[in-house]
Structures are given as C-alpha cells and as structure tokens.
Coordinates of C-alpha atoms in Angstrom, one line a residue:
Chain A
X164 CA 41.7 1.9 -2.8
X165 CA 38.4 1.6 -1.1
X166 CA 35.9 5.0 -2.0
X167 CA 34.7 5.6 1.8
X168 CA 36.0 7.3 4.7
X169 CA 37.8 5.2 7.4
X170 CA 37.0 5.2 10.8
X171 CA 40.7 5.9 11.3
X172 CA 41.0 8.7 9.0
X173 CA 38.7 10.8 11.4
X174 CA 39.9 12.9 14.2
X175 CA 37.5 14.3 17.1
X176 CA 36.7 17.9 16.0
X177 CA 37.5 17.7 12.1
X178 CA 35.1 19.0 9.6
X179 CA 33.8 15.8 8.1
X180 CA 32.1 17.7 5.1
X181 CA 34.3 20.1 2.8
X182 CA 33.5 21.5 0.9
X183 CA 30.3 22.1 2.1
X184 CA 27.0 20.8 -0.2
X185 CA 24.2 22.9 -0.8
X186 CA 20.5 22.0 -0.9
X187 CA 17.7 23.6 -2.8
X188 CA 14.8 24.1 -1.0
X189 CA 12.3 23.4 -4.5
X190 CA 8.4 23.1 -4.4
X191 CA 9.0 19.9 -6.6
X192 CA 11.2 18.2 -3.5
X193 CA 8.9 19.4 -0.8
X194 CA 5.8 18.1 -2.5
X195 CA 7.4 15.1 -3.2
X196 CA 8.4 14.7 0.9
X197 CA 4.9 15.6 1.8
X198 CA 3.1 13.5 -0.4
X199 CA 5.3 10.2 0.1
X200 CA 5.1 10.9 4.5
X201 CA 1.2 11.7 3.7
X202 CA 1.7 15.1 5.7
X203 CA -1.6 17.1 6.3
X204 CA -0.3 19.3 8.2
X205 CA -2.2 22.5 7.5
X206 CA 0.3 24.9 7.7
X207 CA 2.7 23.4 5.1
X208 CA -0.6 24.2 2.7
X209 CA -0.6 28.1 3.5
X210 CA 1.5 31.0 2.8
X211 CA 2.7 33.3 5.5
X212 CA 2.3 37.3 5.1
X213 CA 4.9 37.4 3.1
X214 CA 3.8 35.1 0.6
X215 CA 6.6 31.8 2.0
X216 CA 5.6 28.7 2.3
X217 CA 7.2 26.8 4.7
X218 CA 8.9 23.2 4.0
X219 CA 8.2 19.9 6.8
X220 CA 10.7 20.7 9.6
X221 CA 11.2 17.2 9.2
X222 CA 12.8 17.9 5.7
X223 CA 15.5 18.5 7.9
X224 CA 16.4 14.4 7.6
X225 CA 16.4 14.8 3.9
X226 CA 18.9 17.8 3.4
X227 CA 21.4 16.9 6.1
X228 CA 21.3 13.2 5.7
X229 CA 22.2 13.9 1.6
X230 CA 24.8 16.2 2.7
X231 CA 26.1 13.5 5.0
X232 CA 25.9 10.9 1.8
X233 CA 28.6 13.2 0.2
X234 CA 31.3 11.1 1.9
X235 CA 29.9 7.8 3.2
X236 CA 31.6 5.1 5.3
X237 CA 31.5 1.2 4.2
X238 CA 28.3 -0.2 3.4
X239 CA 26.5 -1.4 6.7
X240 CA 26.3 1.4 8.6
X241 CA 24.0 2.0 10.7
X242 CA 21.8 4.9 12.0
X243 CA 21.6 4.4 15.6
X244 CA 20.7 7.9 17.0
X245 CA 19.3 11.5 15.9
X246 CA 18.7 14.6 17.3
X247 CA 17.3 17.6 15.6
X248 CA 16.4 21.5 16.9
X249 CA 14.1 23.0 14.1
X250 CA 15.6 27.2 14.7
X251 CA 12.7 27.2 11.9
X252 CA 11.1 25.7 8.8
X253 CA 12.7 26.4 5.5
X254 CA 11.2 28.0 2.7
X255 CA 10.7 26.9 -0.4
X256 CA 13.0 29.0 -2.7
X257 CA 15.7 29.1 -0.2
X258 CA 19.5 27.4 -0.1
X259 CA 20.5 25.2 2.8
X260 CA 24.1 24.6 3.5
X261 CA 25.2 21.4 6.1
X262 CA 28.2 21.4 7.6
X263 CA 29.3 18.6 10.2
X264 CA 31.8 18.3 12.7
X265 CA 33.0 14.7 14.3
X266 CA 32.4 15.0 17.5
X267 CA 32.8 11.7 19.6
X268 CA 34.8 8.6 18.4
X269 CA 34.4 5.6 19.7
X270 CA 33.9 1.9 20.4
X271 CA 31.5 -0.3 21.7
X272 CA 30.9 -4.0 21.6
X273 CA 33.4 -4.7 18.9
X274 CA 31.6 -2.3 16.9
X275 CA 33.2 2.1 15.6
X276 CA 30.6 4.8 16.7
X277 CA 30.8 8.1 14.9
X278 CA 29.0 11.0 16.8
X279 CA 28.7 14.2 14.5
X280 CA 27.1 17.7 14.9
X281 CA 25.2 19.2 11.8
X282 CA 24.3 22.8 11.6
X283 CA 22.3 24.1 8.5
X284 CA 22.3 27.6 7.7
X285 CA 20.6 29.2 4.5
X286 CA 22.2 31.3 1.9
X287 CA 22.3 34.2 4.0
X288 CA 23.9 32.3 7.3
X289 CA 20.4 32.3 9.2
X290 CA 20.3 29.3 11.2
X291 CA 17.6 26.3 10.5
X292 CA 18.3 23.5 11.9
X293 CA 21.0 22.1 14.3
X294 CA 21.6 18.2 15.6
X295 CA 23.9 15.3 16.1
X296 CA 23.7 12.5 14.7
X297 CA 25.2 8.9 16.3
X298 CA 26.3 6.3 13.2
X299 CA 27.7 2.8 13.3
X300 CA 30.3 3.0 11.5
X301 CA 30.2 -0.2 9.0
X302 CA 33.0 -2.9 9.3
X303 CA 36.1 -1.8 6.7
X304 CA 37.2 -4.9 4.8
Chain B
X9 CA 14.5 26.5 35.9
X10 CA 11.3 25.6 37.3
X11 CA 9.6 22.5 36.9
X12 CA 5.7 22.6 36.8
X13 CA 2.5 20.7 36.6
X14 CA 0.2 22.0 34.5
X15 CA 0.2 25.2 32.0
X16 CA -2.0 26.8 30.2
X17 CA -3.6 23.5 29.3
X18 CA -1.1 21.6 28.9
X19 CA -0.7 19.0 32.1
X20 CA 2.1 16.5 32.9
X21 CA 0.8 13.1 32.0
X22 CA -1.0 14.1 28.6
X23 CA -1.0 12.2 25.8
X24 CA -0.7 13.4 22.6
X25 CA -3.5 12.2 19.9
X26 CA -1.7 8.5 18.9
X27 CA -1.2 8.6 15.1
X28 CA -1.2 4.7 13.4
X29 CA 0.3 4.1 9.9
X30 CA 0.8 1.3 7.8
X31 CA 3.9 0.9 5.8
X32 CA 4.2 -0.8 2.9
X33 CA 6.9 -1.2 -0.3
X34 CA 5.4 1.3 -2.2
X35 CA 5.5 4.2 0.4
X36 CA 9.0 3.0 0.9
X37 CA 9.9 3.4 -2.7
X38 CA 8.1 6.9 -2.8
X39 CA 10.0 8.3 0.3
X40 CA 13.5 6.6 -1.5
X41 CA 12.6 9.0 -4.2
X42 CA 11.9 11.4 -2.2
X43 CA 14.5 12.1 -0.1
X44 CA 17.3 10.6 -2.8
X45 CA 18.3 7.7 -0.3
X46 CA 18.2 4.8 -2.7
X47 CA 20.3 2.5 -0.6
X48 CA 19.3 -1.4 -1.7
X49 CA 18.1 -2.2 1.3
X50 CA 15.4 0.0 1.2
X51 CA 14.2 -0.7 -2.1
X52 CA 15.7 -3.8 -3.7
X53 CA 14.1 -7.2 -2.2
X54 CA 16.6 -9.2 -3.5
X55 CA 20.0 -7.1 -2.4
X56 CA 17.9 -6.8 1.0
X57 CA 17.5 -10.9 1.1
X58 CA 21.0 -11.5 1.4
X59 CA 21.5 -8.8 4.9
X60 CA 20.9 -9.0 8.1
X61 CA 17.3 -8.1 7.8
X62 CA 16.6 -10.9 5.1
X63 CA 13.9 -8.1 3.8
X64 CA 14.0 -4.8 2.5
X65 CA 13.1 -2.3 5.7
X66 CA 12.3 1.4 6.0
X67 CA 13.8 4.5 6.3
X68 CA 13.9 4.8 9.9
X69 CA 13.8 8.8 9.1
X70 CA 10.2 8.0 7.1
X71 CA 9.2 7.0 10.9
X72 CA 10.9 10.4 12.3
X73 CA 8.5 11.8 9.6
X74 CA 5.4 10.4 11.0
X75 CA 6.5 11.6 14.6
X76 CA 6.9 15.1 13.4
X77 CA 2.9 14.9 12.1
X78 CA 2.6 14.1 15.5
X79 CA 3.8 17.1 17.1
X80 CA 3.0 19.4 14.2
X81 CA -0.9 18.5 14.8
X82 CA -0.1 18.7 17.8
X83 CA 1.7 22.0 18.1
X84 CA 2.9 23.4 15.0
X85 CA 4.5 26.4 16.3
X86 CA 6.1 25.0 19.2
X87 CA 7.4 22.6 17.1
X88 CA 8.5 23.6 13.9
X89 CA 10.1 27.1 15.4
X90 CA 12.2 25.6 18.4
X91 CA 11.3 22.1 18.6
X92 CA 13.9 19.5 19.8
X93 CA 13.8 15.8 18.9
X94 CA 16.2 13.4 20.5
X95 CA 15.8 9.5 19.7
X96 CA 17.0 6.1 19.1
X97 CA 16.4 4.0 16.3
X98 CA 15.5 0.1 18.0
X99 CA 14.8 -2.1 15.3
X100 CA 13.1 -1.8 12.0
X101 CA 10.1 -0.8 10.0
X102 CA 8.9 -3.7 7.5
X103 CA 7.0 -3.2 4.4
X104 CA 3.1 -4.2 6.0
X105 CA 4.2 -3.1 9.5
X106 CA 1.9 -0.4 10.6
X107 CA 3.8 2.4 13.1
X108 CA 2.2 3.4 16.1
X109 CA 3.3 6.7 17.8
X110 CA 2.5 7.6 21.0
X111 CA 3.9 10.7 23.5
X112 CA 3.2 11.5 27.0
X113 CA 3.9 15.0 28.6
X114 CA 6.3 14.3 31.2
X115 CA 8.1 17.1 32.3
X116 CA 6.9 21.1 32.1
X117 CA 9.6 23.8 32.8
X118 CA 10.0 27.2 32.7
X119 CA 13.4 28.9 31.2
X120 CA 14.2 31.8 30.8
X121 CA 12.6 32.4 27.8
X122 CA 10.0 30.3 28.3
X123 CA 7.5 27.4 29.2
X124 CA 8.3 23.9 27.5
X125 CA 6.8 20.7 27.2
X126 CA 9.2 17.7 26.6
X127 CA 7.2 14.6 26.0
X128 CA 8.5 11.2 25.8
X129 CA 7.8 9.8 22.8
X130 CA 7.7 6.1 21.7
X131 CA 7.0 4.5 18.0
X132 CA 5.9 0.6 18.2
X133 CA 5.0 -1.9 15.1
X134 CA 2.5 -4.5 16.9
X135 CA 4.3 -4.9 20.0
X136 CA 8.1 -4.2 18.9
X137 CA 9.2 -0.8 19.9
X138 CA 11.2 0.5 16.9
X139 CA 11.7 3.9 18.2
X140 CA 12.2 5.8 21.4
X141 CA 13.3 9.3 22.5
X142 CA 11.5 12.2 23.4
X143 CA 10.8 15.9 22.0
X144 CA 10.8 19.5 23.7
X145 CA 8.1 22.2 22.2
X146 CA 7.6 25.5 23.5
X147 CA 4.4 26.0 25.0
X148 CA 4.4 29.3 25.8
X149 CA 6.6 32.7 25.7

C-alpha cells in the first residue's frame, strides 16, 4: 500500500493537514534561511522596541511548505503556482501552526491539479501568513 | 477603488532596483538544509540525471527568496506587514544560472484602507523566464 495521498482520496473543502504541525520559529533556522538566500535586508538584523526580531517573510515557504511535506503525493509533483499575504513577519521565539484546506480539484492536459489554501497562525491564533498554493499532482502508479 | 498615477513618489511605470544572482550547487545544498527540503532532485546529481531535468535544479522557493529581497529593499514595511505575492513557476533554476529579477509599478489604487502598489514582477536566467507573477505592497495608509 503506496505511503502518499491519492488524488482521489481528496474531496474539495477537506482539511488536507490533521493534525495540524507546528513550526518553531528558532534563531538557528532563521540564520540558517538568511544566510543560505544571502538576505541583507537590514531590518531582519535589528530588534524592534520590544526587543523581537523579526524572521524573512519569505520564511513563510519554509514553514508551510514542511507542513505541506507532512503528507506528500507521489514523487513528481510539481509546484506550479504560489501565492502568499505576509499579515506580518514572525518572530523568532514564536510557534507557527499551518493548516490547509483543498480547495480546487482538477484536471488539465492529462495531468491532476491540487489547489489548496494555507493559513498560519502562531501559538496564540494571530494570523501571519495566508496563501494558496497550485501543485501538480505526480502520476500514481 | 480608485486607480491612480503617481503617489507620494511612487509613479506607474517604475522599476524596482533589478537584483542579479548566481546560483550554483552549493547555495542549493545550503537552502536544502535550510529549509529541510532534501528532495533528490535538488541535491543529488545522479538521482536528478535520470528525471526529466537530466540535472539537479533549484528550489523554485530559493528564487521566491530572492524576489522578496527585492521588495524588502525595496519596501520593507509595505511588504513584510501586508504584502501579497502571486506567481508562476515557468521552468527551472540550474546550478550556474544566474536569476535576474525585475518589477515594474503597474497599477496604483487606493482602498479603503489604503494606497497600494502592485508591480508585475518577472524572474529570468539569460533569456529564459523562470518566474512570473506580480506583488501588491502598501504604499501608504
């Protein structure tokens, strides 16, 4: 019995991730993010008043694309569209939690498309990041 | 909502500052680590000799990455607190190609809570376009 989801198992408007992973938001992973996407930005450098330092908003394809990985379909997929709205940058210290929701199934050419929404809230529900994402689904043998 | 021209310096038809970066294995292997997506195809030459691609090939999130130094140069705040991104991915990134990203203001509206820029946005490797989409910052309150 094959380890991935099927593109038939999936309904429009299930929850594709439960339960739901968490992320943590560590000064080890965001230095390592920085560094290996040579980021300058100054402001990731800097602490706010409060003494936070922010993370990439770009970190955003890190924690939502490993709580995607949680259940992965057959190898081949392929990313074929993203969208992302940054509500604001995490901080380091904090806990991210990913949830996703098929949205769209369909196909195209021959070829399964999987259209999912992904909403990240922290450890105390405040909203980061939401987006869709748009996956080739790979072929199921 | 009301399209506009020009805001407080900020004019249809603007570029943003082009950022150029070459790729090669090793920042691939560092953004594997990075972000925990070890898939072979990103980081094993010889699994990635027998796909499609014939070569291993990049994250195509490790180009989102160099897009969102883009617009948090750029600008950070309208970005990182409220920024959309909507793209496709169009082909890949190959160890020694060097991404080039480019944006163009081409729309300025005002909603109800505020002005935004969307710029369309476009990532090429010599003269293959690898990514295209575009991004919506807030300008002003």
């Amino acid at each position: 019995m094959s380890d991935y989801v099927k593109y038939s198992s999936m309904a429009e408007g299930d929850a594709f991730l439960d339960p739901i992973p968490s992320f943590e938001v560590t000064k080890e992973r965001v230095e390592k993010y920085i560094q290996s996407t040579n980021d300058e930005t100054e402001q990731l450098q800097i602490k706010d008043d409060q003494g936070r330092q922010v993370a990439p908003p770009m970190l955003a394809a890190v924690y939502v694309i490993e709580a995607l990985r949680t259940k992965v379909g057959p190898p081949g997929g392929i990313h074929a569209k993203q969208q992302f709205k940054f509500h604001r940058p995490a901080y380091i210290g904090e806990t991210l939690f990913t949830s996703a929701n098929v949205l769209k199934l369909y196909e195209r050419k021959g070829r399964h498309y999987v259209e999912m929404t992904t909403e990240t809230r922290n450890q105390d529900g405040e909203l980061i990041t939401s987006g869709m994402i748009t996956r080739i689904w790979g072929k199921e043998t | 909502m009301i399209e506009l021209q020009s805001y407080a310096g900020y004019s249809v038809g603007d570029q943003l500052e082009e950022l150029s970066q070459s790729v090669d294995q090793s920042m691939i292997d560092a953004y594997a680590d990075a972000s925990g997506d070890v898939n072979p195809l990103h980081i094993d030459p010889e699994f990635a000799k027998t796909t499609f691609f014939g070569r291993t090939i990049a994250h195509g999130l490790l180009t989102l990455a160099f897009v969102s130094r883009v617009l948090s140069q750029w600008n950070w705040q309208g970005w990182a607190y409220g920024g959309e991104l909507n793209v496709s991915f169009l082909g890949p990134v190959y160890p020694g190609d060097t991404v080039r990203v480019s944006g163009e203001i081409d729309q300025i509206e005002k909603r109800d809570d505020g002005i935004y820029a969307r710029c369309q946005l476009t990532c090429f490797c010599d003269d293959r376009k690898v990514v295209k989409g575009f991004v919506i910052c807030k300008i002003s309150h």
